[in-house]
Coordinates of C-alpha atoms in Angstrom, one line a residue:
Chain A
M123 CA -2.4 7.0 -25.2
D124 CA 1.5 5.0 -25.3
N125 CA 1.9 1.9 -27.2
N126 CA 3.8 0.3 -24.6
L127 CA 1.9 -1.0 -21.6
V128 CA 5.0 -1.6 -19.8
E129 CA 9.0 -0.6 -19.7
V130 CA 11.5 -1.5 -18.8
T131 CA 14.3 0.9 -18.7
N132 CA 18.1 -0.3 -17.9
L133 CA 16.7 -2.3 -14.8
H134 CA 19.5 -3.1 -11.9
F135 CA 18.3 -5.6 -9.2
K136 CA 20.8 -7.5 -6.8
R137 CA 19.9 -10.8 -4.6
N138 CA 21.7 -11.1 -1.3
G139 CA 24.6 -9.4 -3.2
R140 CA 24.6 -11.6 -6.3
P141 CA 24.0 -9.2 -9.1
I142 CA 20.1 -10.9 -10.8
F143 CA 19.6 -8.1 -13.6
N144 CA 22.4 -5.9 -15.2
G145 CA 21.0 -3.4 -17.1
V146 CA 18.2 -4.9 -19.2
D147 CA 15.8 -3.4 -21.4
I148 CA 12.1 -4.5 -22.2
V149 CA 9.5 -3.1 -24.0
I150 CA 6.0 -5.0 -24.0
P151 CA 3.9 -3.1 -26.6
R152 CA -0.2 -3.0 -25.9
G153 CA -2.5 -6.1 -27.1
K154 CA 0.7 -8.5 -28.0
I155 CA 1.7 -11.5 -26.4
V156 CA 5.4 -11.0 -24.9
A157 CA 7.5 -14.2 -23.5
I158 CA 10.5 -13.9 -21.5
M159 CA 12.8 -16.5 -21.4
G160 CA 16.1 -18.1 -19.9
P161 CA 17.9 -20.5 -18.5
S162 CA 16.2 -21.4 -14.4
G163 CA 17.4 -19.2 -12.1
T164 CA 17.9 -15.7 -14.6
G165 CA 15.6 -14.0 -12.4
K166 CA 12.5 -14.2 -14.4
T167 CA 10.0 -14.6 -12.0
T168 CA 12.1 -11.8 -9.8
L169 CA 11.4 -9.7 -13.2
L170 CA 7.8 -10.4 -12.6
R171 CA 7.5 -9.2 -9.5
L172 CA 9.5 -5.9 -10.3
I173 CA 6.7 -5.5 -12.4
G174 CA 4.3 -6.2 -10.2
G175 CA 6.1 -3.5 -7.7
Q176 CA 6.5 -6.0 -4.6
L177 CA 10.0 -5.9 -5.3
Q178 CA 12.3 -2.8 -5.8
P179 CA 15.2 -2.4 -8.1
A180 CA 18.8 -2.0 -7.4
S181 CA 18.3 1.2 -10.0
G182 CA 16.7 1.6 -13.5
K183 CA 12.7 2.4 -14.0
I184 CA 9.8 0.4 -14.9
I185 CA 6.5 1.9 -16.1
V186 CA 3.3 0.6 -15.8
A187 CA 0.6 2.2 -17.8
G188 CA 2.6 5.5 -17.5
Q189 CA 3.2 5.4 -14.2
D190 CA 6.7 4.2 -12.5
I191 CA 5.6 1.7 -10.2
H192 CA 8.1 2.0 -7.8
Q193 CA 7.4 5.8 -7.2
L194 CA 4.0 4.8 -6.2
S195 CA 2.3 5.4 -2.9
L196 CA 1.0 2.3 -1.1
S197 CA -3.0 2.9 -2.1
E198 CA -1.6 4.2 -5.5
L199 CA -0.2 0.7 -6.3
Y200 CA -2.8 -1.3 -5.0
K201 CA -4.7 0.5 -7.1
L202 CA -3.0 -0.3 -10.9
R203 CA -2.7 -3.7 -9.9
K204 CA -6.5 -3.8 -10.1
K205 CA -5.7 -3.6 -13.6
M206 CA -2.9 -6.7 -13.3
G207 CA -3.1 -10.2 -12.7
M208 CA -0.8 -12.5 -12.1
L209 CA -0.9 -16.1 -12.6
F210 CA 1.8 -17.9 -10.3
Q211 CA 3.7 -21.2 -11.3
S212 CA 2.0 -22.5 -8.1
G213 CA -1.9 -21.6 -8.9
G214 CA -1.4 -19.6 -5.3
L215 CA -5.6 -20.9 -5.0
F216 CA -6.9 -19.9 -1.2
T217 CA -6.9 -23.3 0.0
H218 CA -9.9 -22.6 2.1
L219 CA -11.5 -21.5 -0.5
N220 CA -13.7 -23.3 -3.7
V221 CA -12.8 -23.0 -7.1
F222 CA -15.9 -20.6 -7.4
E223 CA -14.8 -18.9 -4.1
N224 CA -11.3 -18.3 -5.6
V225 CA -12.6 -16.8 -8.5
A226 CA -15.2 -14.6 -6.4
F227 CA -12.9 -13.7 -4.0
P228 CA -10.7 -10.4 -6.0
L229 CA -14.8 -9.1 -7.1
R230 CA -16.0 -9.3 -3.7
E231 CA -13.2 -7.2 -1.9
H232 CA -13.2 -4.5 -5.1
T233 CA -16.8 -4.4 -6.4
Q234 CA -20.0 -3.9 -4.8
L235 CA -21.6 -6.6 -7.1
S236 CA -24.9 -8.3 -6.3
E237 CA -24.1 -12.0 -5.5
K238 CA -26.2 -12.4 -8.2
M239 CA -24.2 -10.7 -10.9
I240 CA -21.2 -11.8 -9.1
R241 CA -22.5 -15.8 -9.7
S242 CA -22.7 -14.7 -13.5
L243 CA -19.6 -12.9 -13.7
V244 CA -17.7 -15.7 -12.2
L245 CA -19.7 -18.4 -14.2
M246 CA -18.3 -16.8 -17.1
K247 CA -14.7 -16.9 -16.5
L248 CA -14.7 -20.8 -15.5
Q249 CA -16.9 -21.1 -18.5
M250 CA -13.9 -19.3 -20.1
V251 CA -11.5 -21.6 -18.8
G252 CA -13.6 -24.8 -19.4
L253 CA -14.5 -25.2 -15.7
R254 CA -17.7 -24.4 -15.1
G255 CA -18.5 -27.7 -13.8
A256 CA -15.8 -27.6 -11.4
R257 CA -17.2 -24.8 -9.3
D258 CA -17.8 -26.8 -5.9
L259 CA -14.5 -28.3 -5.7
M260 CA -11.5 -27.5 -3.3
P261 CA -8.3 -26.9 -5.1
S262 CA -6.8 -30.3 -3.3
E263 CA -9.0 -32.2 -5.8
L264 CA -7.6 -30.1 -8.7
S265 CA -4.9 -31.3 -11.2
G266 CA -1.9 -29.3 -11.9
G267 CA -3.4 -28.0 -14.9
M268 CA -6.9 -27.6 -13.3
A269 CA -5.8 -25.4 -11.1
R270 CA -4.0 -23.1 -13.6
R271 CA -7.0 -22.5 -15.0
V272 CA -8.6 -21.2 -11.7
A273 CA -5.5 -19.4 -11.4
L274 CA -6.2 -17.7 -14.7
A275 CA -9.6 -17.2 -14.3
R276 CA -9.2 -15.5 -11.4
A277 CA -6.9 -13.3 -12.5
I278 CA -8.6 -12.1 -15.4
A279 CA -12.1 -11.7 -12.6
L280 CA -11.1 -8.1 -12.7
D281 CA -10.6 -7.4 -16.4
P282 CA -7.6 -6.5 -16.5
A283 CA -5.5 -4.9 -18.7
L284 CA -2.1 -6.6 -18.2
I285 CA -1.3 -10.6 -17.1
M286 CA 1.9 -12.0 -16.1
Y287 CA 2.2 -15.8 -16.3
D288 CA 4.8 -17.4 -14.1
E289 CA 6.3 -20.0 -15.8
P290 CA 2.5 -21.9 -17.3
L291 CA 3.6 -24.6 -18.6
S292 CA 6.0 -26.3 -16.7
G293 CA 5.1 -29.7 -15.2
Q294 CA 2.0 -29.6 -17.4
D295 CA 1.0 -33.4 -19.4
P296 CA 0.5 -31.8 -23.3
I297 CA -2.9 -32.0 -23.1
S298 CA -3.5 -29.7 -20.1
M299 CA -0.1 -27.7 -22.1
G300 CA -2.3 -27.5 -24.9
V301 CA -5.3 -26.7 -23.1
L302 CA -3.2 -23.6 -21.6
I303 CA -1.6 -22.4 -24.6
K304 CA -5.0 -22.7 -26.6
L305 CA -6.1 -20.5 -23.8
I306 CA -4.1 -17.8 -23.0
R307 CA -4.0 -17.1 -27.2
A308 CA -8.1 -16.7 -27.1
I309 CA -7.9 -14.9 -23.9
N310 CA -4.9 -12.6 -25.1
N311 CA -7.8 -11.4 -27.4
A312 CA -11.0 -11.5 -26.4
L313 CA -10.4 -9.7 -23.5
G314 CA -7.7 -7.4 -25.7
L315 CA -5.1 -8.4 -23.3
T316 CA -1.4 -7.7 -23.2
S317 CA 0.6 -10.9 -21.6
I318 CA 3.3 -11.4 -20.1
I319 CA 4.8 -14.8 -20.3
V320 CA 8.5 -15.7 -18.4
S321 CA 8.9 -19.7 -19.5
H322 CA 11.5 -21.8 -20.7
D323 CA 9.7 -23.9 -22.6
V324 CA 11.1 -23.0 -25.7
Q325 CA 8.2 -24.6 -27.8
E326 CA 5.0 -24.0 -26.5
T327 CA 5.6 -20.3 -25.6
L328 CA 7.3 -19.5 -29.1
S329 CA 4.1 -21.2 -31.0
I330 CA 1.9 -18.0 -29.2
A331 CA 4.4 -15.3 -28.7
D332 CA 4.6 -12.3 -30.8
Y333 CA 7.4 -11.3 -29.2
V334 CA 10.1 -12.5 -27.5
Y335 CA 13.3 -11.7 -24.9
V336 CA 15.6 -14.4 -24.0
I337 CA 17.8 -13.3 -20.3
S338 CA 20.7 -15.5 -19.2
D339 CA 23.0 -13.9 -16.3
G340 CA 21.1 -11.1 -15.9
K341 CA 21.3 -9.4 -19.3
L342 CA 19.0 -10.1 -22.7
I343 CA 21.4 -12.2 -25.1
G344 CA 18.1 -11.6 -27.9
E345 CA 15.6 -10.3 -28.6
G346 CA 12.8 -10.1 -31.6
M347 CA 9.3 -12.2 -33.4
A348 CA 9.8 -16.0 -32.9
D349 CA 11.1 -16.9 -36.5
A350 CA 14.1 -14.4 -35.3
I351 CA 15.3 -15.6 -32.2
T352 CA 15.2 -18.9 -34.1
R353 CA 17.3 -18.1 -36.2
D354 CA 19.4 -15.8 -34.2
P355 CA 23.2 -17.0 -34.4
S356 CA 24.0 -16.2 -31.2
E357 CA 26.0 -19.5 -29.7
K358 CA 24.3 -19.0 -26.5
L359 CA 20.9 -18.5 -27.6
Q360 CA 21.0 -21.7 -30.0
Q361 CA 22.3 -23.7 -27.0
F362 CA 19.5 -22.7 -24.8
L363 CA 16.9 -22.7 -27.5
H364 CA 17.8 -26.5 -28.4
G365 CA 19.0 -27.3 -25.1
I366 CA 22.3 -28.4 -25.6
P367 CA 23.6 -29.6 -21.9
D368 CA 27.1 -27.4 -22.3
G369 CA 28.4 -24.8 -24.2
P370 CA 28.9 -21.2 -23.0
V371 CA 26.3 -22.0 -20.3
P372 CA 28.5 -24.1 -18.7
F373 CA 27.7 -27.6 -17.9
H374 CA 29.7 -27.5 -14.8
Y375 CA 29.3 -24.6 -11.6
P376 CA 32.3 -22.9 -11.2
A377 CA 34.7 -25.0 -8.7
V378 CA 38.7 -25.7 -8.9
N379 CA 40.5 -28.2 -11.6
F380 CA 39.0 -31.5 -10.6
E381 CA 42.3 -33.3 -10.8
Q382 CA 43.4 -30.9 -7.6
D383 CA 40.4 -31.4 -6.3
L384 CA 40.8 -35.4 -5.8
M385 CA 44.7 -35.0 -5.1
R386 CA 43.4 -32.3 -1.8
E387 CA 43.5 -34.0 1.4
G388 CA 40.7 -34.2 3.3
E389 CA 39.8 -30.8 4.4
Chain B
M1341 CA 37.6 -12.9 19.8
L1342 CA 36.9 -10.1 16.9
N1343 CA 34.6 -13.1 15.1
Q1344 CA 33.1 -13.5 18.2
V1345 CA 32.9 -9.7 19.0
V1346 CA 31.2 -9.4 15.1
L1347 CA 29.2 -12.4 15.8
L1348 CA 27.0 -10.7 18.7
G1349 CA 27.1 -7.5 17.0
R1350 CA 25.5 -8.8 13.8
L1351 CA 22.7 -11.0 16.4
G1352 CA 22.3 -7.7 18.2
I1353 CA 21.6 -6.5 14.8
E1354 CA 19.6 -9.1 13.9
L1355 CA 17.5 -9.0 17.0
I1356 CA 16.9 -5.2 16.8
R1357 CA 15.3 -5.8 13.3
D1358 CA 13.1 -8.6 14.4
Y1359 CA 11.6 -6.2 17.4
G1360 CA 11.5 -3.3 14.5
K1361 CA 9.4 -5.7 12.1
A1362 CA 7.3 -6.9 14.3
G1363 CA 6.6 -3.7 15.6
Q1364 CA 5.6 -2.2 12.0
L1365 CA 3.8 -5.3 11.9
L1366 CA 1.5 -4.3 14.6
F1367 CA 1.4 -0.8 13.4
H1368 CA -0.4 -2.0 10.2
V1369 CA -2.7 -3.5 12.3
I1370 CA -3.7 -1.5 14.9
F1371 CA -3.3 2.1 13.3
R1372 CA -5.6 1.9 10.4
L1373 CA -9.2 2.0 9.8
P1374 CA -11.5 -0.7 10.5
N1375 CA -14.3 -1.9 7.8
F1376 CA -16.4 -3.6 9.7
R1377 CA -18.5 -5.0 7.0
K1378 CA -15.6 -6.9 5.6
G1379 CA -13.6 -7.7 8.8
F1380 CA -16.0 -8.3 11.4
P1381 CA -17.1 -11.8 9.5
L1382 CA -13.2 -12.5 9.2
V1383 CA -12.4 -12.3 13.0
L1384 CA -15.3 -14.2 13.7
Q1385 CA -13.9 -16.4 11.4
Q1386 CA -10.4 -16.6 13.9
I1387 CA -12.3 -16.7 16.9
Y1388 CA -14.3 -20.1 16.1
A1389 CA -11.2 -21.2 14.5
E1390 CA -8.5 -20.2 17.6
G1391 CA -11.2 -20.1 20.1
V1392 CA -13.9 -22.4 19.8
L1393 CA -11.6 -25.1 18.5
S1394 CA -9.6 -24.7 20.9
L1395 CA -12.6 -25.1 24.0
I1396 CA -11.6 -29.1 24.4
I1397 CA -8.5 -28.7 25.2
I1398 CA -9.3 -26.0 27.6
I1399 CA -12.0 -27.9 29.3
V1400 CA -9.8 -31.6 29.5
S1401 CA -7.1 -30.2 31.1
S1402 CA -8.7 -27.4 33.1
L1403 CA -11.3 -29.9 34.7
F1404 CA -8.1 -32.0 35.7
I1405 CA -6.3 -29.4 36.9
G1406 CA -8.8 -28.2 39.1
M1407 CA -9.2 -31.8 40.7
V1408 CA -5.4 -32.4 41.2
V1409 CA -5.5 -28.9 42.8
A1410 CA -8.0 -30.0 44.8
L1411 CA -7.0 -33.2 45.7
Q1412 CA -3.6 -32.1 46.7
G1413 CA -5.1 -29.1 48.6
Y1414 CA -7.1 -31.5 50.5
H1415 CA -4.9 -33.2 52.4
T1416 CA -2.5 -30.6 52.8
L1417 CA -5.1 -28.3 54.8
A1418 CA -6.2 -31.4 56.2
K1419 CA -3.3 -31.9 58.8
F1420 CA -3.4 -28.7 59.8
G1421 CA -7.2 -28.7 60.2
A1422 CA -7.9 -26.5 58.0
S1423 CA -10.0 -28.7 54.5
A1424 CA -13.0 -25.9 55.0
E1425 CA -10.2 -23.5 53.2
L1426 CA -10.1 -26.1 49.9
G1427 CA -12.3 -24.3 48.4
P1428 CA -10.4 -20.0 48.4
L1429 CA -7.7 -22.1 48.0
V1430 CA -8.1 -23.5 44.5
A1431 CA -10.3 -20.4 43.7
L1432 CA -7.6 -18.3 44.1
S1433 CA -4.8 -20.2 42.7
V1434 CA -6.5 -20.5 39.3
V1435 CA -8.0 -17.4 38.8
R1436 CA -5.0 -15.2 39.6
E1437 CA -2.0 -17.8 38.5
L1438 CA -3.2 -20.8 36.6
G1439 CA -6.4 -20.3 34.5
P1440 CA -4.7 -17.1 32.8
V1441 CA -0.9 -18.7 32.9
V1442 CA -2.1 -22.9 31.8
T1443 CA -5.0 -21.3 29.0
G1444 CA -2.3 -18.9 27.7
L1445 CA 0.4 -21.7 27.3
L1446 CA -2.5 -24.2 26.1
F1447 CA -3.6 -21.3 23.7
A1448 CA 0.2 -20.6 22.4
G1449 CA 0.4 -24.5 21.5
R1450 CA -3.2 -25.5 20.0
A1451 CA -4.3 -21.8 18.0
G1452 CA -0.6 -20.0 17.9
S1453 CA 1.1 -23.4 16.5
A1454 CA -1.4 -23.6 13.5
V1455 CA -2.2 -19.8 13.1
T1456 CA 1.9 -19.5 12.5
A1457 CA 1.8 -22.5 10.8
E1458 CA -1.1 -21.4 8.7
I1459 CA 0.5 -18.4 7.5
G1460 CA 3.7 -19.5 7.0
L1461 CA 2.0 -22.2 4.9
M1462 CA 0.4 -19.5 2.7
K1463 CA 3.2 -18.0 2.2
A1464 CA 5.1 -20.6 1.0
T1465 CA 2.1 -21.4 -1.1
E1466 CA 2.1 -17.7 -2.8
Q1467 CA -1.3 -17.6 -1.6
L1468 CA -0.2 -14.2 0.1
S1469 CA 1.8 -12.7 -3.3
S1470 CA -1.0 -13.6 -5.1
M1471 CA -3.2 -11.1 -2.6
E1472 CA -1.1 -8.7 -2.8
M1473 CA -1.2 -8.8 -6.7
M1474 CA -4.8 -8.7 -6.4
A1475 CA -4.8 -6.0 -4.3
V1476 CA -5.9 -7.3 -1.1
N1477 CA -3.3 -6.4 1.3
P1478 CA -2.3 -9.5 3.5
V1479 CA -2.1 -7.8 6.6
H1480 CA -5.2 -6.5 6.5
R1481 CA -7.0 -9.6 5.4
V1482 CA -5.1 -12.3 7.3
I1483 CA -2.5 -10.7 9.3
S1484 CA -5.6 -8.4 11.4
P1485 CA -8.1 -10.9 12.0
R1486 CA -5.9 -13.7 13.3
L1487 CA -4.4 -11.0 15.7
W1488 CA -7.5 -10.0 16.6
G1489 CA -9.3 -13.0 16.7
G1490 CA -6.7 -14.2 19.2
F1491 CA -6.9 -11.4 21.3
I1492 CA -10.4 -11.8 22.2
S1493 CA -10.0 -15.6 22.3
M1494 CA -7.9 -15.7 25.2
P1495 CA -9.5 -14.2 27.8
L1496 CA -12.9 -15.5 26.9
L1497 CA -11.0 -19.3 27.1
T1498 CA -9.5 -18.2 30.6
I1499 CA -13.0 -17.7 32.2
I1500 CA -13.8 -21.1 31.4
F1501 CA -10.9 -22.6 32.2
N1502 CA -11.5 -21.3 35.5
M1503 CA -14.9 -22.0 35.7
T1504 CA -14.4 -25.5 34.3
A1505 CA -11.3 -26.0 36.9
I1506 CA -13.2 -24.9 39.7
Y1507 CA -16.3 -27.1 39.1
G1508 CA -13.0 -29.9 39.0
A1509 CA -12.3 -29.1 42.6
Y1510 CA -16.0 -28.8 43.3
L1511 CA -16.6 -32.8 42.2
V1512 CA -13.1 -33.5 44.1
G1513 CA -13.4 -31.9 47.0
V1514 CA -17.5 -32.4 47.9
K1515 CA -18.4 -35.1 46.4
W1516 CA -15.8 -37.2 46.2
L1517 CA -13.9 -36.1 50.0
G1518 CA -16.7 -35.3 51.4
L1519 CA -16.5 -32.0 52.1
D1520 CA -19.7 -30.0 52.9
A1521 CA -20.9 -27.5 49.6
G1522 CA -22.1 -24.9 51.8
V1523 CA -18.9 -24.3 53.2
F1524 CA -17.2 -24.8 49.9
W1525 CA -18.7 -22.2 48.3
S1526 CA -19.5 -19.5 51.1
N1527 CA -15.4 -19.3 51.9
M1528 CA -14.7 -19.3 47.8
Q1529 CA -17.1 -16.3 47.5
S1530 CA -16.3 -14.7 50.5
S1531 CA -12.1 -15.0 50.0
V1532 CA -12.4 -14.0 46.2
D1533 CA -12.6 -10.7 45.5
F1534 CA -13.1 -9.2 42.3
H1535 CA -11.0 -6.5 41.7
A1536 CA -7.8 -8.0 43.2
D1537 CA -8.5 -12.1 42.0
L1538 CA -10.9 -12.8 39.0
L1539 CA -10.2 -8.8 37.6
N1540 CA -6.7 -9.7 37.2
G1541 CA -6.8 -12.4 36.6
I1542 CA -8.4 -11.6 33.1
I1543 CA -6.5 -8.5 32.7
K1544 CA -3.3 -10.9 32.1
S1545 CA -5.2 -13.2 30.0
V1546 CA -6.0 -10.2 28.0
V1547 CA -2.1 -9.7 27.7
F1548 CA -1.3 -13.7 26.9
G1549 CA -3.8 -13.1 24.3
F1550 CA -2.4 -10.1 22.7
V1551 CA 1.5 -11.5 23.2
V1552 CA 0.8 -14.7 22.1
A1553 CA -0.9 -13.9 18.9
W1554 CA 1.5 -11.5 18.6
I1555 CA 3.7 -13.8 18.7
S1556 CA 1.9 -16.1 16.3
V1557 CA 0.9 -13.7 13.5
Y1558 CA 4.8 -12.4 13.6
Q1559 CA 6.3 -15.6 13.1
G1560 CA 3.9 -17.2 10.2
Y1561 CA 4.1 -14.0 8.1
F1562 CA 8.3 -13.5 8.7
A1563 CA 8.4 -16.8 8.0
E1564 CA 11.1 -18.7 5.6
P1565 CA 8.9 -20.7 2.8
T1566 CA 10.0 -23.7 2.7
S1567 CA 8.9 -27.0 4.8
A1568 CA 11.8 -26.5 7.3
G1569 CA 11.7 -22.7 7.2
I1570 CA 7.6 -23.5 9.1
A1571 CA 8.5 -26.3 10.7
S1572 CA 10.8 -23.7 13.2
A1573 CA 9.3 -20.3 12.8
T1574 CA 6.1 -22.7 14.8
T1575 CA 8.2 -24.3 16.8
R1576 CA 9.7 -20.9 17.8
T1577 CA 6.0 -19.4 18.2
V1578 CA 5.3 -21.7 21.0
V1579 CA 8.3 -21.6 22.6
Y1580 CA 8.7 -17.2 22.8
S1581 CA 4.9 -18.0 23.1
S1582 CA 5.3 -20.0 26.6
L1583 CA 8.5 -18.5 27.9
A1584 CA 7.0 -14.6 27.1
I1585 CA 3.6 -15.6 29.1
L1586 CA 5.6 -17.3 32.2
G1587 CA 8.1 -13.3 32.3
L1588 CA 5.1 -11.8 31.6
D1589 CA 3.2 -13.2 34.4
F1590 CA 5.9 -12.5 36.9
V1591 CA 5.8 -8.7 35.9
L1592 CA 2.3 -8.2 36.0
T1593 CA 1.8 -10.5 39.2
A1594 CA 4.6 -8.0 40.9
M1595 CA 3.0 -5.2 39.4
M1596 CA -0.5 -5.9 40.3
I1597 CA 0.3 -7.7 44.5
G1598 CA 2.3 -3.9 44.6
G1599 CA -0.8 -2.7 44.0
W1600 CA -0.4 -1.2 40.2

C-alpha cells in the first residue's frame, strides 16, 4: 500500500485570471496530521477544495488514495468522497435538521443500516465530540465551537480515511480551541485517520501537527516538522510565524506613491 | 462605439451561458433514474413547503378576486339586461385566465422566492458544499425535489384558486346581489367546456408551475453566495417568473384559441 494518502504535484490554479498556486508540491503521509498554513487569501481553503475534487486545477496532478481525483468520473469521485470527511469553516450543518439528524445524514444516505444501528452510531460519534446531550438541539441553538464539533462528528460518521479541517480553530474562544485541538488529535489516533488542517492559528496548529507546509504567494515558503519550521531562517516564514506586520509580505497593498497620490487632482 | 459592441457581445455570451447552465441543471434533474424510496418523501416535503404553505394567500386572494369580478361583471351585465350571464362570465374569466395567471404570480412571489432564498442560503453557508463532500449530489437531494414539488403544487393550487374564486363570485352574485342560484350555476355549467376551458387552464398552470420552479431553483443554485447576491437572486426569481408567466400566457392562449 502506498505510504502517502495524498500527493499534490506541480499544482497550478488560477481564479479570475489571478494565479493562486504556482507549482505547489505537497505530500500527505497516511496516519499523520499535516498542517497547511499561510496568510489569509493564499488559497488554503482552495487547496482543500482541489483535493476534494470540487475545483479543477489549471495544471498539475492530485492523487488521493492512488487515484487522480481530477480524472475520475462523477460516480467514481463520489465513491472516493465517501472515504473523505471535510470540516468546513462555518460547519456547513443543515439548518433544517437537528444535531442527531445532521450526524445521521451521511449514514442514511450511504448505508442500509437499521434505525437502531444508526442511532447507536450517531450517539457514539456525538459521545466522541462530547455532545451526546445536545442531540435534540437545532444548529441555531449551538455556539460556534459546538457547531464545529457536531460537524466533526458528521464528518467522521462514515469512518473516512482522510479528514480535512478548514480553519477549525479560527474565531474560537480558548476553551473551544483547546477542546478542538484535543479532539483532532484524539480522533486521528483513535480512528487511524489522516488529517489535513488548514489554519493560520500558528501556535495551536504547530502543537498538533506532525508535519507543516507554509504557503504564501502561490508557492511553498517552508515545510518540515513543527520544531524545524520555527527555526527556519526564512524571513517570510518568520514574519508569518511571529505575526510581524510588515516585511516580505507588505503591510500596504500595492499602490502608487503616497505623496503623488495626495498631490493628484480629483479624478 | 466599439466598447458598446464589445459590451453587447459580452452580454449576449453571458445570456447564452446562463441558458446553457439552466438547461444543464434541468437535464440533470429530469434525465436520471428516480429513487422513489428516498425521493418521494423529499418531494412530499416540498409539496407541503411550496403548495400547502401557499394555500392561505391563494385562498384569500382568489376569494376577493372572485368577489370583485362578480361585482364588476354584474353591474356591467345589468346595463344590457344580461346579469344572468354572471356565472359564465366569472367562470370563464377565472378558469381560462385569472386562475392560472394569478396563481402563477402569487406562487412565484410566495414559494419561488422562498425556494431561491433557501437554496442560495444553503450555498452561502456551505451546506451544498458539505453535501457534495459527503458524496451526496445536491442537484438530486436539494434541487430535484424542489423542482418537482413546485411542478406538482402549481396545478393543484390553480384548481383551488378556481373553486374559491367561483365561490366568491357566488357569494356576491347570489347571496348579496340576489341573482337566482339555479340560473347562476346552470348557465355556468352550460357555458364552460371541460376541454377548451377547464383543461386548457390547467395545462397553462402546469407550464407556469414548471417555469416558475425551474427559474427558482436555477436562481438559487447559481446565486452569488453573499447577502446581496441572494437578495438579487430572489428578486430575479420574482421578476423573471412574472414576465415568463405573462409572456407564456399570451403564447399559450394564442395556441389554444387557434385550436393548437
